[in-house]
Coordinates of C-alpha atoms and ligand atoms in Angstrom, one line a residue:
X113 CA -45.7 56.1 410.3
X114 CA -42.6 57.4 411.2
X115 CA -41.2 61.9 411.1
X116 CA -37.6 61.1 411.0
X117 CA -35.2 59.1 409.7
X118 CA -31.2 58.3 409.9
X119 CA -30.8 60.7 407.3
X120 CA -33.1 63.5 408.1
X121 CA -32.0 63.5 411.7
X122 CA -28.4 63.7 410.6
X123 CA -29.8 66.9 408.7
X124 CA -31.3 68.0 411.5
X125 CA -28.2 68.0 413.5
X126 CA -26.2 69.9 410.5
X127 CA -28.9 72.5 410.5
X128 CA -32.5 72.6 411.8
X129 CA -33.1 75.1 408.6
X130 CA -32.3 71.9 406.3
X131 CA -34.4 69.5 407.9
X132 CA -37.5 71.6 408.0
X133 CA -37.2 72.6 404.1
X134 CA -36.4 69.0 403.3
X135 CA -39.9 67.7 405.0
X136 CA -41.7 70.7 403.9
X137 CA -40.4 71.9 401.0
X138 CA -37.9 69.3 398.8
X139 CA -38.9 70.4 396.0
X140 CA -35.9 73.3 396.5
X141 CA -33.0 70.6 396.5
X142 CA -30.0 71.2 394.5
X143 CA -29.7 68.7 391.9
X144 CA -27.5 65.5 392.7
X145 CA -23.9 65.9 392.1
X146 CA -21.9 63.4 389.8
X147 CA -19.4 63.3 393.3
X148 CA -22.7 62.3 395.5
X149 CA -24.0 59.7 393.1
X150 CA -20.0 58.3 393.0
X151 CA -19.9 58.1 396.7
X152 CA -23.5 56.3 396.5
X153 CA -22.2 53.6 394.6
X154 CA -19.2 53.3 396.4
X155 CA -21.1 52.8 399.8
X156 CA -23.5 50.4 398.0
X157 CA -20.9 48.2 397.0
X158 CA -19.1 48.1 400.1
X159 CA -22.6 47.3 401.4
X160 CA -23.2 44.3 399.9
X161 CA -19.2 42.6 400.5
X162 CA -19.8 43.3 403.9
X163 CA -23.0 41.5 403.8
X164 CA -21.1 38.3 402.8
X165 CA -18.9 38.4 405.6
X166 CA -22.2 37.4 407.2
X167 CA -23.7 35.1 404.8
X168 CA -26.8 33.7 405.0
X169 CA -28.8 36.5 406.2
X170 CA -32.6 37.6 405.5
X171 CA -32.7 41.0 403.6
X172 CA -35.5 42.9 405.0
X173 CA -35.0 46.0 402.4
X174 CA -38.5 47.4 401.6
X175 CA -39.3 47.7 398.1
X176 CA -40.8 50.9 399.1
X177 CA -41.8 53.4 401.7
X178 CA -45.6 52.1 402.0
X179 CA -43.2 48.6 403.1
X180 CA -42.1 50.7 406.0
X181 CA -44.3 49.5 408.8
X182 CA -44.7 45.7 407.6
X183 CA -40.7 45.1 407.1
X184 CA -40.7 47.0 410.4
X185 CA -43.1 44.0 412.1
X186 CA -41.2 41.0 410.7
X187 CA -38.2 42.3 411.5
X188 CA -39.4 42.6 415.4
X189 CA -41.1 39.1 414.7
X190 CA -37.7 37.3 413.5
X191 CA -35.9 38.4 416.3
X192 CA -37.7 36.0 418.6
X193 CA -37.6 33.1 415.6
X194 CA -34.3 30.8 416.7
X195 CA -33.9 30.0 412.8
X196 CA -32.9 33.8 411.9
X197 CA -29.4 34.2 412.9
X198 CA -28.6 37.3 410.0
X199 CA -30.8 40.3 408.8
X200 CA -29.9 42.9 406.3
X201 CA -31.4 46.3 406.3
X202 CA -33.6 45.2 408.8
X203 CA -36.2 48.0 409.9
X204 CA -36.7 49.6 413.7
X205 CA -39.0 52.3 415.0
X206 CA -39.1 54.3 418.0
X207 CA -39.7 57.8 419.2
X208 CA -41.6 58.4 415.4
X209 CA -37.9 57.9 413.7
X210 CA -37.2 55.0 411.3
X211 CA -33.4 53.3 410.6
X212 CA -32.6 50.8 408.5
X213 CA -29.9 48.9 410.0
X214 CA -27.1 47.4 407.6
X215 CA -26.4 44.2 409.3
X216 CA -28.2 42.6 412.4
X217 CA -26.6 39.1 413.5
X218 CA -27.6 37.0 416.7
X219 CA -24.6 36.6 419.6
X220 CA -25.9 34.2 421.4
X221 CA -29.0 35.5 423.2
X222 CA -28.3 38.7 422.1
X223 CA -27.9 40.4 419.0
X224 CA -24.9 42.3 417.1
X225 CA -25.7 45.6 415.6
X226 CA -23.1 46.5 412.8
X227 CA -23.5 49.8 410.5
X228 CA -21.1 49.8 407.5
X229 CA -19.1 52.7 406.1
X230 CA -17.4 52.5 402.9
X231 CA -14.0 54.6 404.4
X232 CA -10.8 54.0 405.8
X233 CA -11.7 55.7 409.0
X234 CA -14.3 56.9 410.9
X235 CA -15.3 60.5 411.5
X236 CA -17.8 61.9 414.4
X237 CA -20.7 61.7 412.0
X238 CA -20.6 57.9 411.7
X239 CA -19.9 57.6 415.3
X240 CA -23.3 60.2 415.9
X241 CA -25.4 57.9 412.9
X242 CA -25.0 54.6 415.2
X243 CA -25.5 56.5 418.6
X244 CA -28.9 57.6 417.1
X245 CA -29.6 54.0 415.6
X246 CA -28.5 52.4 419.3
X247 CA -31.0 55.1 420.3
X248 CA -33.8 53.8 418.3
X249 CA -32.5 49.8 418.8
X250 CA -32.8 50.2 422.4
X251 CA -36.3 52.2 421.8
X252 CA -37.3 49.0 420.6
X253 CA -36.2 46.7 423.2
X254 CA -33.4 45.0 421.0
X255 CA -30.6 42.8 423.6
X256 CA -27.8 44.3 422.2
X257 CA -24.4 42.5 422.3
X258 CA -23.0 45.4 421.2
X259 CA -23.1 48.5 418.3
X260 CA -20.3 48.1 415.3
X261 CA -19.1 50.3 412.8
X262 CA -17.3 48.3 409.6
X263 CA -15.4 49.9 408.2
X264 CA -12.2 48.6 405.2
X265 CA -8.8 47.9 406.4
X266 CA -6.3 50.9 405.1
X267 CA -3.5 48.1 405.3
X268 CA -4.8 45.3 403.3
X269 CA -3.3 43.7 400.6
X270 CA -5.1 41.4 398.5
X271 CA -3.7 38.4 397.7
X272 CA -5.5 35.8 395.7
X273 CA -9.5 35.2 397.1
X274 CA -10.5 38.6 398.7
X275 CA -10.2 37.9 402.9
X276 CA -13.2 39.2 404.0
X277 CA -11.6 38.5 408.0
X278 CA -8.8 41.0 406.5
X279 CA -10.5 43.8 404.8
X280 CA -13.0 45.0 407.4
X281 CA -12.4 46.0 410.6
X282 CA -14.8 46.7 413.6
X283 CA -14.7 49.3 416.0
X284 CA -17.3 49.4 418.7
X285 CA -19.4 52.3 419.3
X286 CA -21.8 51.1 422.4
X287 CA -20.3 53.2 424.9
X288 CA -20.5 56.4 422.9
X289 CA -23.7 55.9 421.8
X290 CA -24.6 55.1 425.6
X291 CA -23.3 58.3 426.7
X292 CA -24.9 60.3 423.8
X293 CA -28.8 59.2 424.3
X294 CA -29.8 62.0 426.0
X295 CA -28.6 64.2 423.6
X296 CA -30.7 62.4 420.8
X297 CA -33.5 62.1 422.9
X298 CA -33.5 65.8 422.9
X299 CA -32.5 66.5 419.3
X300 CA -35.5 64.2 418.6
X301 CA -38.2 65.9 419.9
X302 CA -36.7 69.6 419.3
X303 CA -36.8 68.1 415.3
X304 CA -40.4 67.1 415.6
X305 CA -41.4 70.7 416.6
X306 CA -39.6 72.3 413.9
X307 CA -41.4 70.4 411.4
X308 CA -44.5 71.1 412.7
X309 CA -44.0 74.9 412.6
X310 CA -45.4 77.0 409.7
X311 CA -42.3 78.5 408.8
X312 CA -38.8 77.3 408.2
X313 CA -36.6 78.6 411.3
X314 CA -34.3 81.8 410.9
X315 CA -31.1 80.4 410.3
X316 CA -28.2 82.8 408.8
X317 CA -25.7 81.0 406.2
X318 CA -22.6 79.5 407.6
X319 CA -20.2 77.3 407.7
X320 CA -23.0 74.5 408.6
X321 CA -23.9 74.9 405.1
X322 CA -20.3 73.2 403.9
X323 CA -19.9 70.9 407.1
X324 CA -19.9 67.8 407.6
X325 CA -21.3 67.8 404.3
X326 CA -22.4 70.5 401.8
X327 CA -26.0 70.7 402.2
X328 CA -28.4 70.0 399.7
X329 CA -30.5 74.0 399.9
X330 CA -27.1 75.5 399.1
X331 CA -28.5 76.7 396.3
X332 CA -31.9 78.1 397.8
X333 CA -30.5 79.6 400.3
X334 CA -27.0 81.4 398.9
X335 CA -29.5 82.8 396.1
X336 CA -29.6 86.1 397.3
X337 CA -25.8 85.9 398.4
X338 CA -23.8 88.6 396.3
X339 CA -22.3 86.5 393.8
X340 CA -18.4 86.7 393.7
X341 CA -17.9 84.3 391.3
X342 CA -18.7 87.3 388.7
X343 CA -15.6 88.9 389.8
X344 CA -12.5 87.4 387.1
X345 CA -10.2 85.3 387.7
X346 CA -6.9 86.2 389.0
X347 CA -3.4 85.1 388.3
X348 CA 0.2 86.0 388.9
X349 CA 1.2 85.7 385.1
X350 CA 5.1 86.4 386.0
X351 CA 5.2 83.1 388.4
X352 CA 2.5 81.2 385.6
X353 CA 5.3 81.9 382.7
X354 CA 8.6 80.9 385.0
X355 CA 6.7 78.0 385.8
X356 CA 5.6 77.1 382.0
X357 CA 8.8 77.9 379.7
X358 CA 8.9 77.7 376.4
X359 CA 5.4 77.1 375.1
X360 CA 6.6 76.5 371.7
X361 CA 7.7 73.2 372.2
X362 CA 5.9 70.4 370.7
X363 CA 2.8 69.9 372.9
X364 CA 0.8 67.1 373.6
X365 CA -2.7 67.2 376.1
X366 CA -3.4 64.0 377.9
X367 CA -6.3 63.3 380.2
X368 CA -5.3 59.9 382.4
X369 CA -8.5 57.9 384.1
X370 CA -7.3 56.7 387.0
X371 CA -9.8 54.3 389.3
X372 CA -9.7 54.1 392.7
X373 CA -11.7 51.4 393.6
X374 CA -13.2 50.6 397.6
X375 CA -12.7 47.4 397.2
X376 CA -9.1 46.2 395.7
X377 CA -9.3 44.2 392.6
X378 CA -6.1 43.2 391.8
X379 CA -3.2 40.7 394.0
X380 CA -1.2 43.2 395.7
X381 CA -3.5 46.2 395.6
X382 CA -5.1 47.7 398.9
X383 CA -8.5 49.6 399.4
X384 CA -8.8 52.9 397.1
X385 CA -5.4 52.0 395.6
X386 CA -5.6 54.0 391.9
X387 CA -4.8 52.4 388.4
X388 CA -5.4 53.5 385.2
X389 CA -8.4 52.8 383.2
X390 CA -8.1 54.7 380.4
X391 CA -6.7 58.0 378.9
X392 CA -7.0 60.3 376.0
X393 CA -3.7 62.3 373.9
X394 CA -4.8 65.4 372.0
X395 CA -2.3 67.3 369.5
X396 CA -2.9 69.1 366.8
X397 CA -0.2 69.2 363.6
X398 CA -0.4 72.9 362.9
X399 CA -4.2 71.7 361.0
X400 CA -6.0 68.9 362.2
X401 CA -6.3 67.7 365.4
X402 CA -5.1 64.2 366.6
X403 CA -6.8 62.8 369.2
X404 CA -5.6 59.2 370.5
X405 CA -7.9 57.1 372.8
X406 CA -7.6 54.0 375.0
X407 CA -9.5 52.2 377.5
X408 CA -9.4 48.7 379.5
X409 CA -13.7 49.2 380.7
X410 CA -14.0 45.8 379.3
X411 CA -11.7 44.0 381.1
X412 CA -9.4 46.0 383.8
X413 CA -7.1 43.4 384.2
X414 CA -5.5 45.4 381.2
X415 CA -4.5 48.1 382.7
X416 CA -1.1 48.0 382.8
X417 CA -1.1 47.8 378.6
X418 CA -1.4 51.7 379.3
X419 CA 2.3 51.6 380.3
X420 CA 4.3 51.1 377.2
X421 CA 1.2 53.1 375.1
X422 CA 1.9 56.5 376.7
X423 CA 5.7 55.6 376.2
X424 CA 4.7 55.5 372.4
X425 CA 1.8 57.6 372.0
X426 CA 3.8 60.4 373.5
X427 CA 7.4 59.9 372.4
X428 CA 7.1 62.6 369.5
X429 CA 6.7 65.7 372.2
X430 CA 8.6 67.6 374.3
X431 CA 5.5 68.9 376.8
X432 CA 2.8 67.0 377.9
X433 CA 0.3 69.0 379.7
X434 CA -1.9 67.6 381.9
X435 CA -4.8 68.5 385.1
X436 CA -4.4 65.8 387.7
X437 CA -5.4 66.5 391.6
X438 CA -2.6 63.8 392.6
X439 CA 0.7 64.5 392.5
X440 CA 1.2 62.8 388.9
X441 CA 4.4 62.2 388.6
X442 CA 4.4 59.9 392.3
X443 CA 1.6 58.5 390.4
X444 CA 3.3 57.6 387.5
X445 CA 6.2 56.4 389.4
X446 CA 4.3 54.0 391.4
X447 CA 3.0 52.2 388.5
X448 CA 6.0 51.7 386.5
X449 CA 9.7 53.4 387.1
X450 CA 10.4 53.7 383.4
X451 CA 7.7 55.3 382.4
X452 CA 8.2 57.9 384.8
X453 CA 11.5 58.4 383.5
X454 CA 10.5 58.4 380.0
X455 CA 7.7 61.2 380.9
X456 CA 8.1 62.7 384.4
X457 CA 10.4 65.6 382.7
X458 CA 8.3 66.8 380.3
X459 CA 5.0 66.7 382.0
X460 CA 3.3 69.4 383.2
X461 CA 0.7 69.2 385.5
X462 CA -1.5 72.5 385.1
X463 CA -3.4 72.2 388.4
X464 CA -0.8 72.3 390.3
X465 CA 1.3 75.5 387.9
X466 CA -1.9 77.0 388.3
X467 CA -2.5 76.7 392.2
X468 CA 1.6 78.1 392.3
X469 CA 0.6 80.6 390.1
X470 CA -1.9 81.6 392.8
X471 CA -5.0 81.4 390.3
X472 CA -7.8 82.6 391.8
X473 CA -11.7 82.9 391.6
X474 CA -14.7 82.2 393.4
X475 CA -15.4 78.5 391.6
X476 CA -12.3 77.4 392.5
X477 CA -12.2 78.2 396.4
X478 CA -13.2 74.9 397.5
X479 CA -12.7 72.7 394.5
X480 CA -9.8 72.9 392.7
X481 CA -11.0 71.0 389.8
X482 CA -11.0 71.4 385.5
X483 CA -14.5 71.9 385.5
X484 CA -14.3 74.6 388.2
X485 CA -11.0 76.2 386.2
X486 CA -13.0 75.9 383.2
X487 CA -15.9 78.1 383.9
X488 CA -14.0 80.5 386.0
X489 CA -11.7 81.5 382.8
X490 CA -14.7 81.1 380.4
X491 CA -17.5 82.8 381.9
X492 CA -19.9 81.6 379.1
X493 CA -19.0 77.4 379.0
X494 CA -19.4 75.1 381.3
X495 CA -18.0 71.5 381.9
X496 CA -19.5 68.4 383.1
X497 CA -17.9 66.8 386.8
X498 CA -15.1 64.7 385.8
X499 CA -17.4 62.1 388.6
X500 CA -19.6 61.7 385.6
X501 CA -17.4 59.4 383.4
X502 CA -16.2 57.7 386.6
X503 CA -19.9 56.3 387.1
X504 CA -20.2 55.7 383.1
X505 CA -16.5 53.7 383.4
X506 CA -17.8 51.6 385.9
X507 CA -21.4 51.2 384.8
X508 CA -22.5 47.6 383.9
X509 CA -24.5 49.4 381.3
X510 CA -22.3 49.2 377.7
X511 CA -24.0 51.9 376.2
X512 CA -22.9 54.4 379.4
X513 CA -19.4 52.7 379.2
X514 CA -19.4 53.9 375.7
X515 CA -19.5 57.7 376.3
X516 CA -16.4 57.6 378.2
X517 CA -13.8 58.3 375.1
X518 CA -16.1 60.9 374.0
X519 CA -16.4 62.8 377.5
X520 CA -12.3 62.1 378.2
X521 CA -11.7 64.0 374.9
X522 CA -14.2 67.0 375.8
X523 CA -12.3 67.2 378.9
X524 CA -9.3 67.0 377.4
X525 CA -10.2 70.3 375.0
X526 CA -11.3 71.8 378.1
X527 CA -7.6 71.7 379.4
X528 CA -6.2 72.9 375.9
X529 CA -8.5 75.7 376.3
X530 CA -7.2 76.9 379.5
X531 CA -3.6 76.6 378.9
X532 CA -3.8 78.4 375.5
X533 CA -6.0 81.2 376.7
X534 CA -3.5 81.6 379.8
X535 CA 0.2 80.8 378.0
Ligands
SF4_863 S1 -27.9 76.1 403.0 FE1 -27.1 76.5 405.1 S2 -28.7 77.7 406.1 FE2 -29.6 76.8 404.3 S3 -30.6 75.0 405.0 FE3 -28.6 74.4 404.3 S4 -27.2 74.5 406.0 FE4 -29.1 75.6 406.6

């Protein structure tokens, strides 16, 4: 039975503190984010495209962790069987740590170790992940070829049939992991005493807790940490009003859904290109408020309808305020030149006013988002991450699909909250 694993080594190496609470005591995890689950998906996807460049192969996934040790046998057994040329997920031990490998495949009498990463480049983590899976591969007495990241192709352009031969690329990572060994060799057995101790080691906070990734005790740990975001927000209301004009102008609030999908969908699209998916227009006629609502989640290919809608939908007023993070009027351009002409001067994009007007608070310091803007101008509300009705757009589930209108429209009174309370 194996101590570690990819991930609670990776752990280990962003903070010893977080691997021993996360063998002894996981109970104290923060919840998963909307963001995390989104990037789960993304990476599964990817996962299983780049498992067709290499079709054919055996998936050795276990169905679960009492499959461990068996999957772990077979996969050592079909190595030495001549008719298994592929494996997926297959399973290694050594040194008590487990990895599940994304993609094995035979090269000649050797075989080809590839990990996949769903990005368009490659950080030091990943590089770090396949030096400690080379470690446990070569634990294991694997002939190793060599040790692959795949990872997509920032410059591809789909055209017709997806070209698998054009949207990954492979970078080799043998020699780095061959010069790193002893280092995991160590880090190993340093993270197998820790575990074993009776009480998690004395680690302050720091910046570990944010990098590479923000770690899952945050909120254990930061508990006692005096808590500035009960300090209000802060604002330079001369350089907010310059920016925002005449507020009496007929006013319309829309909330754009943009997708930005791995993998591209449509001819002349590349990896993570955006497109709209659907958006929301809230006004109000002095009583009642309008809201107006459209989506393409059935059939994407119908994006581009959302063109000559906003053109419509939006003709009758003079400001459109929305909260983008992109730059929404290059946005807009990109997709279709009139419609940034027709919009473009009358938008306003209260992210960015608001990050002029030097808006400040606590929530906001490391993500600039609605939600975040939200609850640092109303104490007393929160807001869901807008990452949730990205996973409900692109959910095969209809019923999860459904709650997207509603949830654009909450988010979209969110934003008409903000700029009324600040204007
Ligand atoms: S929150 Fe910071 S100190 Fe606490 S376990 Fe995580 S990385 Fe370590």
């Amino acid at each position: 039975m194996h101590i570690l694993s990819k991930s609670t080594y990776i752990k280990g190496e962003q903070c010893e503190k977080a691997l021993y609470l996360f063998k002894n005591r996981p109970f104290l995890r923060d919840k998963l984010s909307m963001e995390q689950r989104a990037k789960f998906k993304r990476g599964t996807d990817v996962g299983l495209l780049a498992q067709q460049y290499f079709p054919g192969g055996l998936n050795m996934t276990p169905s679960s962790p009492s499959q461990f040790d068996k999957r772990f046998h077979e996969t050592m057994s079909n190595l030495g069987n001549p008719a298994i040329n592929v494996m997926y997920e297959a399973v290694f031990q050594y040194d008590d740590t487990l990895i599940m490998l994304d993609i094995i495949v035979r090269d000649g009498d050797k075989w080809r170790a590839i990990e996949v990463k769903s990005s368009l480049s490659l950080s030091p983590t990943y590089y770090k992940d396949a030096a400690l899976q080379y470690y446990v591969l070569k634990g294991c007495n694997v002939p190793l070829s060599d040790m692959q990241l795949m990872y997509l192709n920032a410059d591809y352009v789909k055209q017709g049939e997806l070209d698998l031969s054009q949207l990954f690329l492979f970078q080799s990572v043998k020699q780095y992991a061959e010069s790193y060994q002893d280092v995991i060799a160590k880090n190993i057995s340093n993270f197998k005493n820790i575990i074993k101790q009776p009480h998690s080691p004395k680690i302050p906070i720091g910046n570990q807790c944010e990098t590479p990734y923000r770690c899952e005790f945050h909120g254990y740990c930061w508990k006692d940490v005096p808590n500035e975001s009960d300090k209000p927000y802060t604002i330079d209301y001369k350089s907010l009003y310059n920016l925002l004009g005449d507020t009496n102008q007929p006013t319309a609030y829309l909330n754009l859904l943009f997708y930005r999908p791995a993998v591209p969908i449509f001819d002349g699209d590349k990896p993570y290109t955006e497109f709209i998916i659907g958006f929301s227009i809230l006004s109000n006629n002095g009583r009642y408020d309008r809201v107006y609502r459209w989506n393409c989640l059935d059939d994407m290919s119908r994006w581009k309808e959302s063109i000559p809608l906003l053109i419509e939908q939006l003709a009758g007023y003079e400001r459109v305020v929305c909260f983008a993070p992109q730059n929404i009027t290059a946005s807009l351009q990109r997709f279709n030149l009139d419609v940034a002409k027709e919009l473009n001067y009358k938008i306003i994009n209260l992210r960015e006013v608001l990050q002029q007007s030097d808006f400040h608070h606590e929530k906001v310091k490391n993500d600039f988002s609605l939600k975040n803007v939200y609850e640092s101008v109303f104490t007393d509300k929160t807001l869901f991450e807008h990452s949730r009705i990205i996973l409900n757009a692109t959910s095969d589930n209809l019923a999860e699909r459904l709650l997207v209108d509603s949830d654009l429209e909450l988010e979209n009174k969110a934003l008409r909250d903000i700029y009324n309370h600040l204007a």
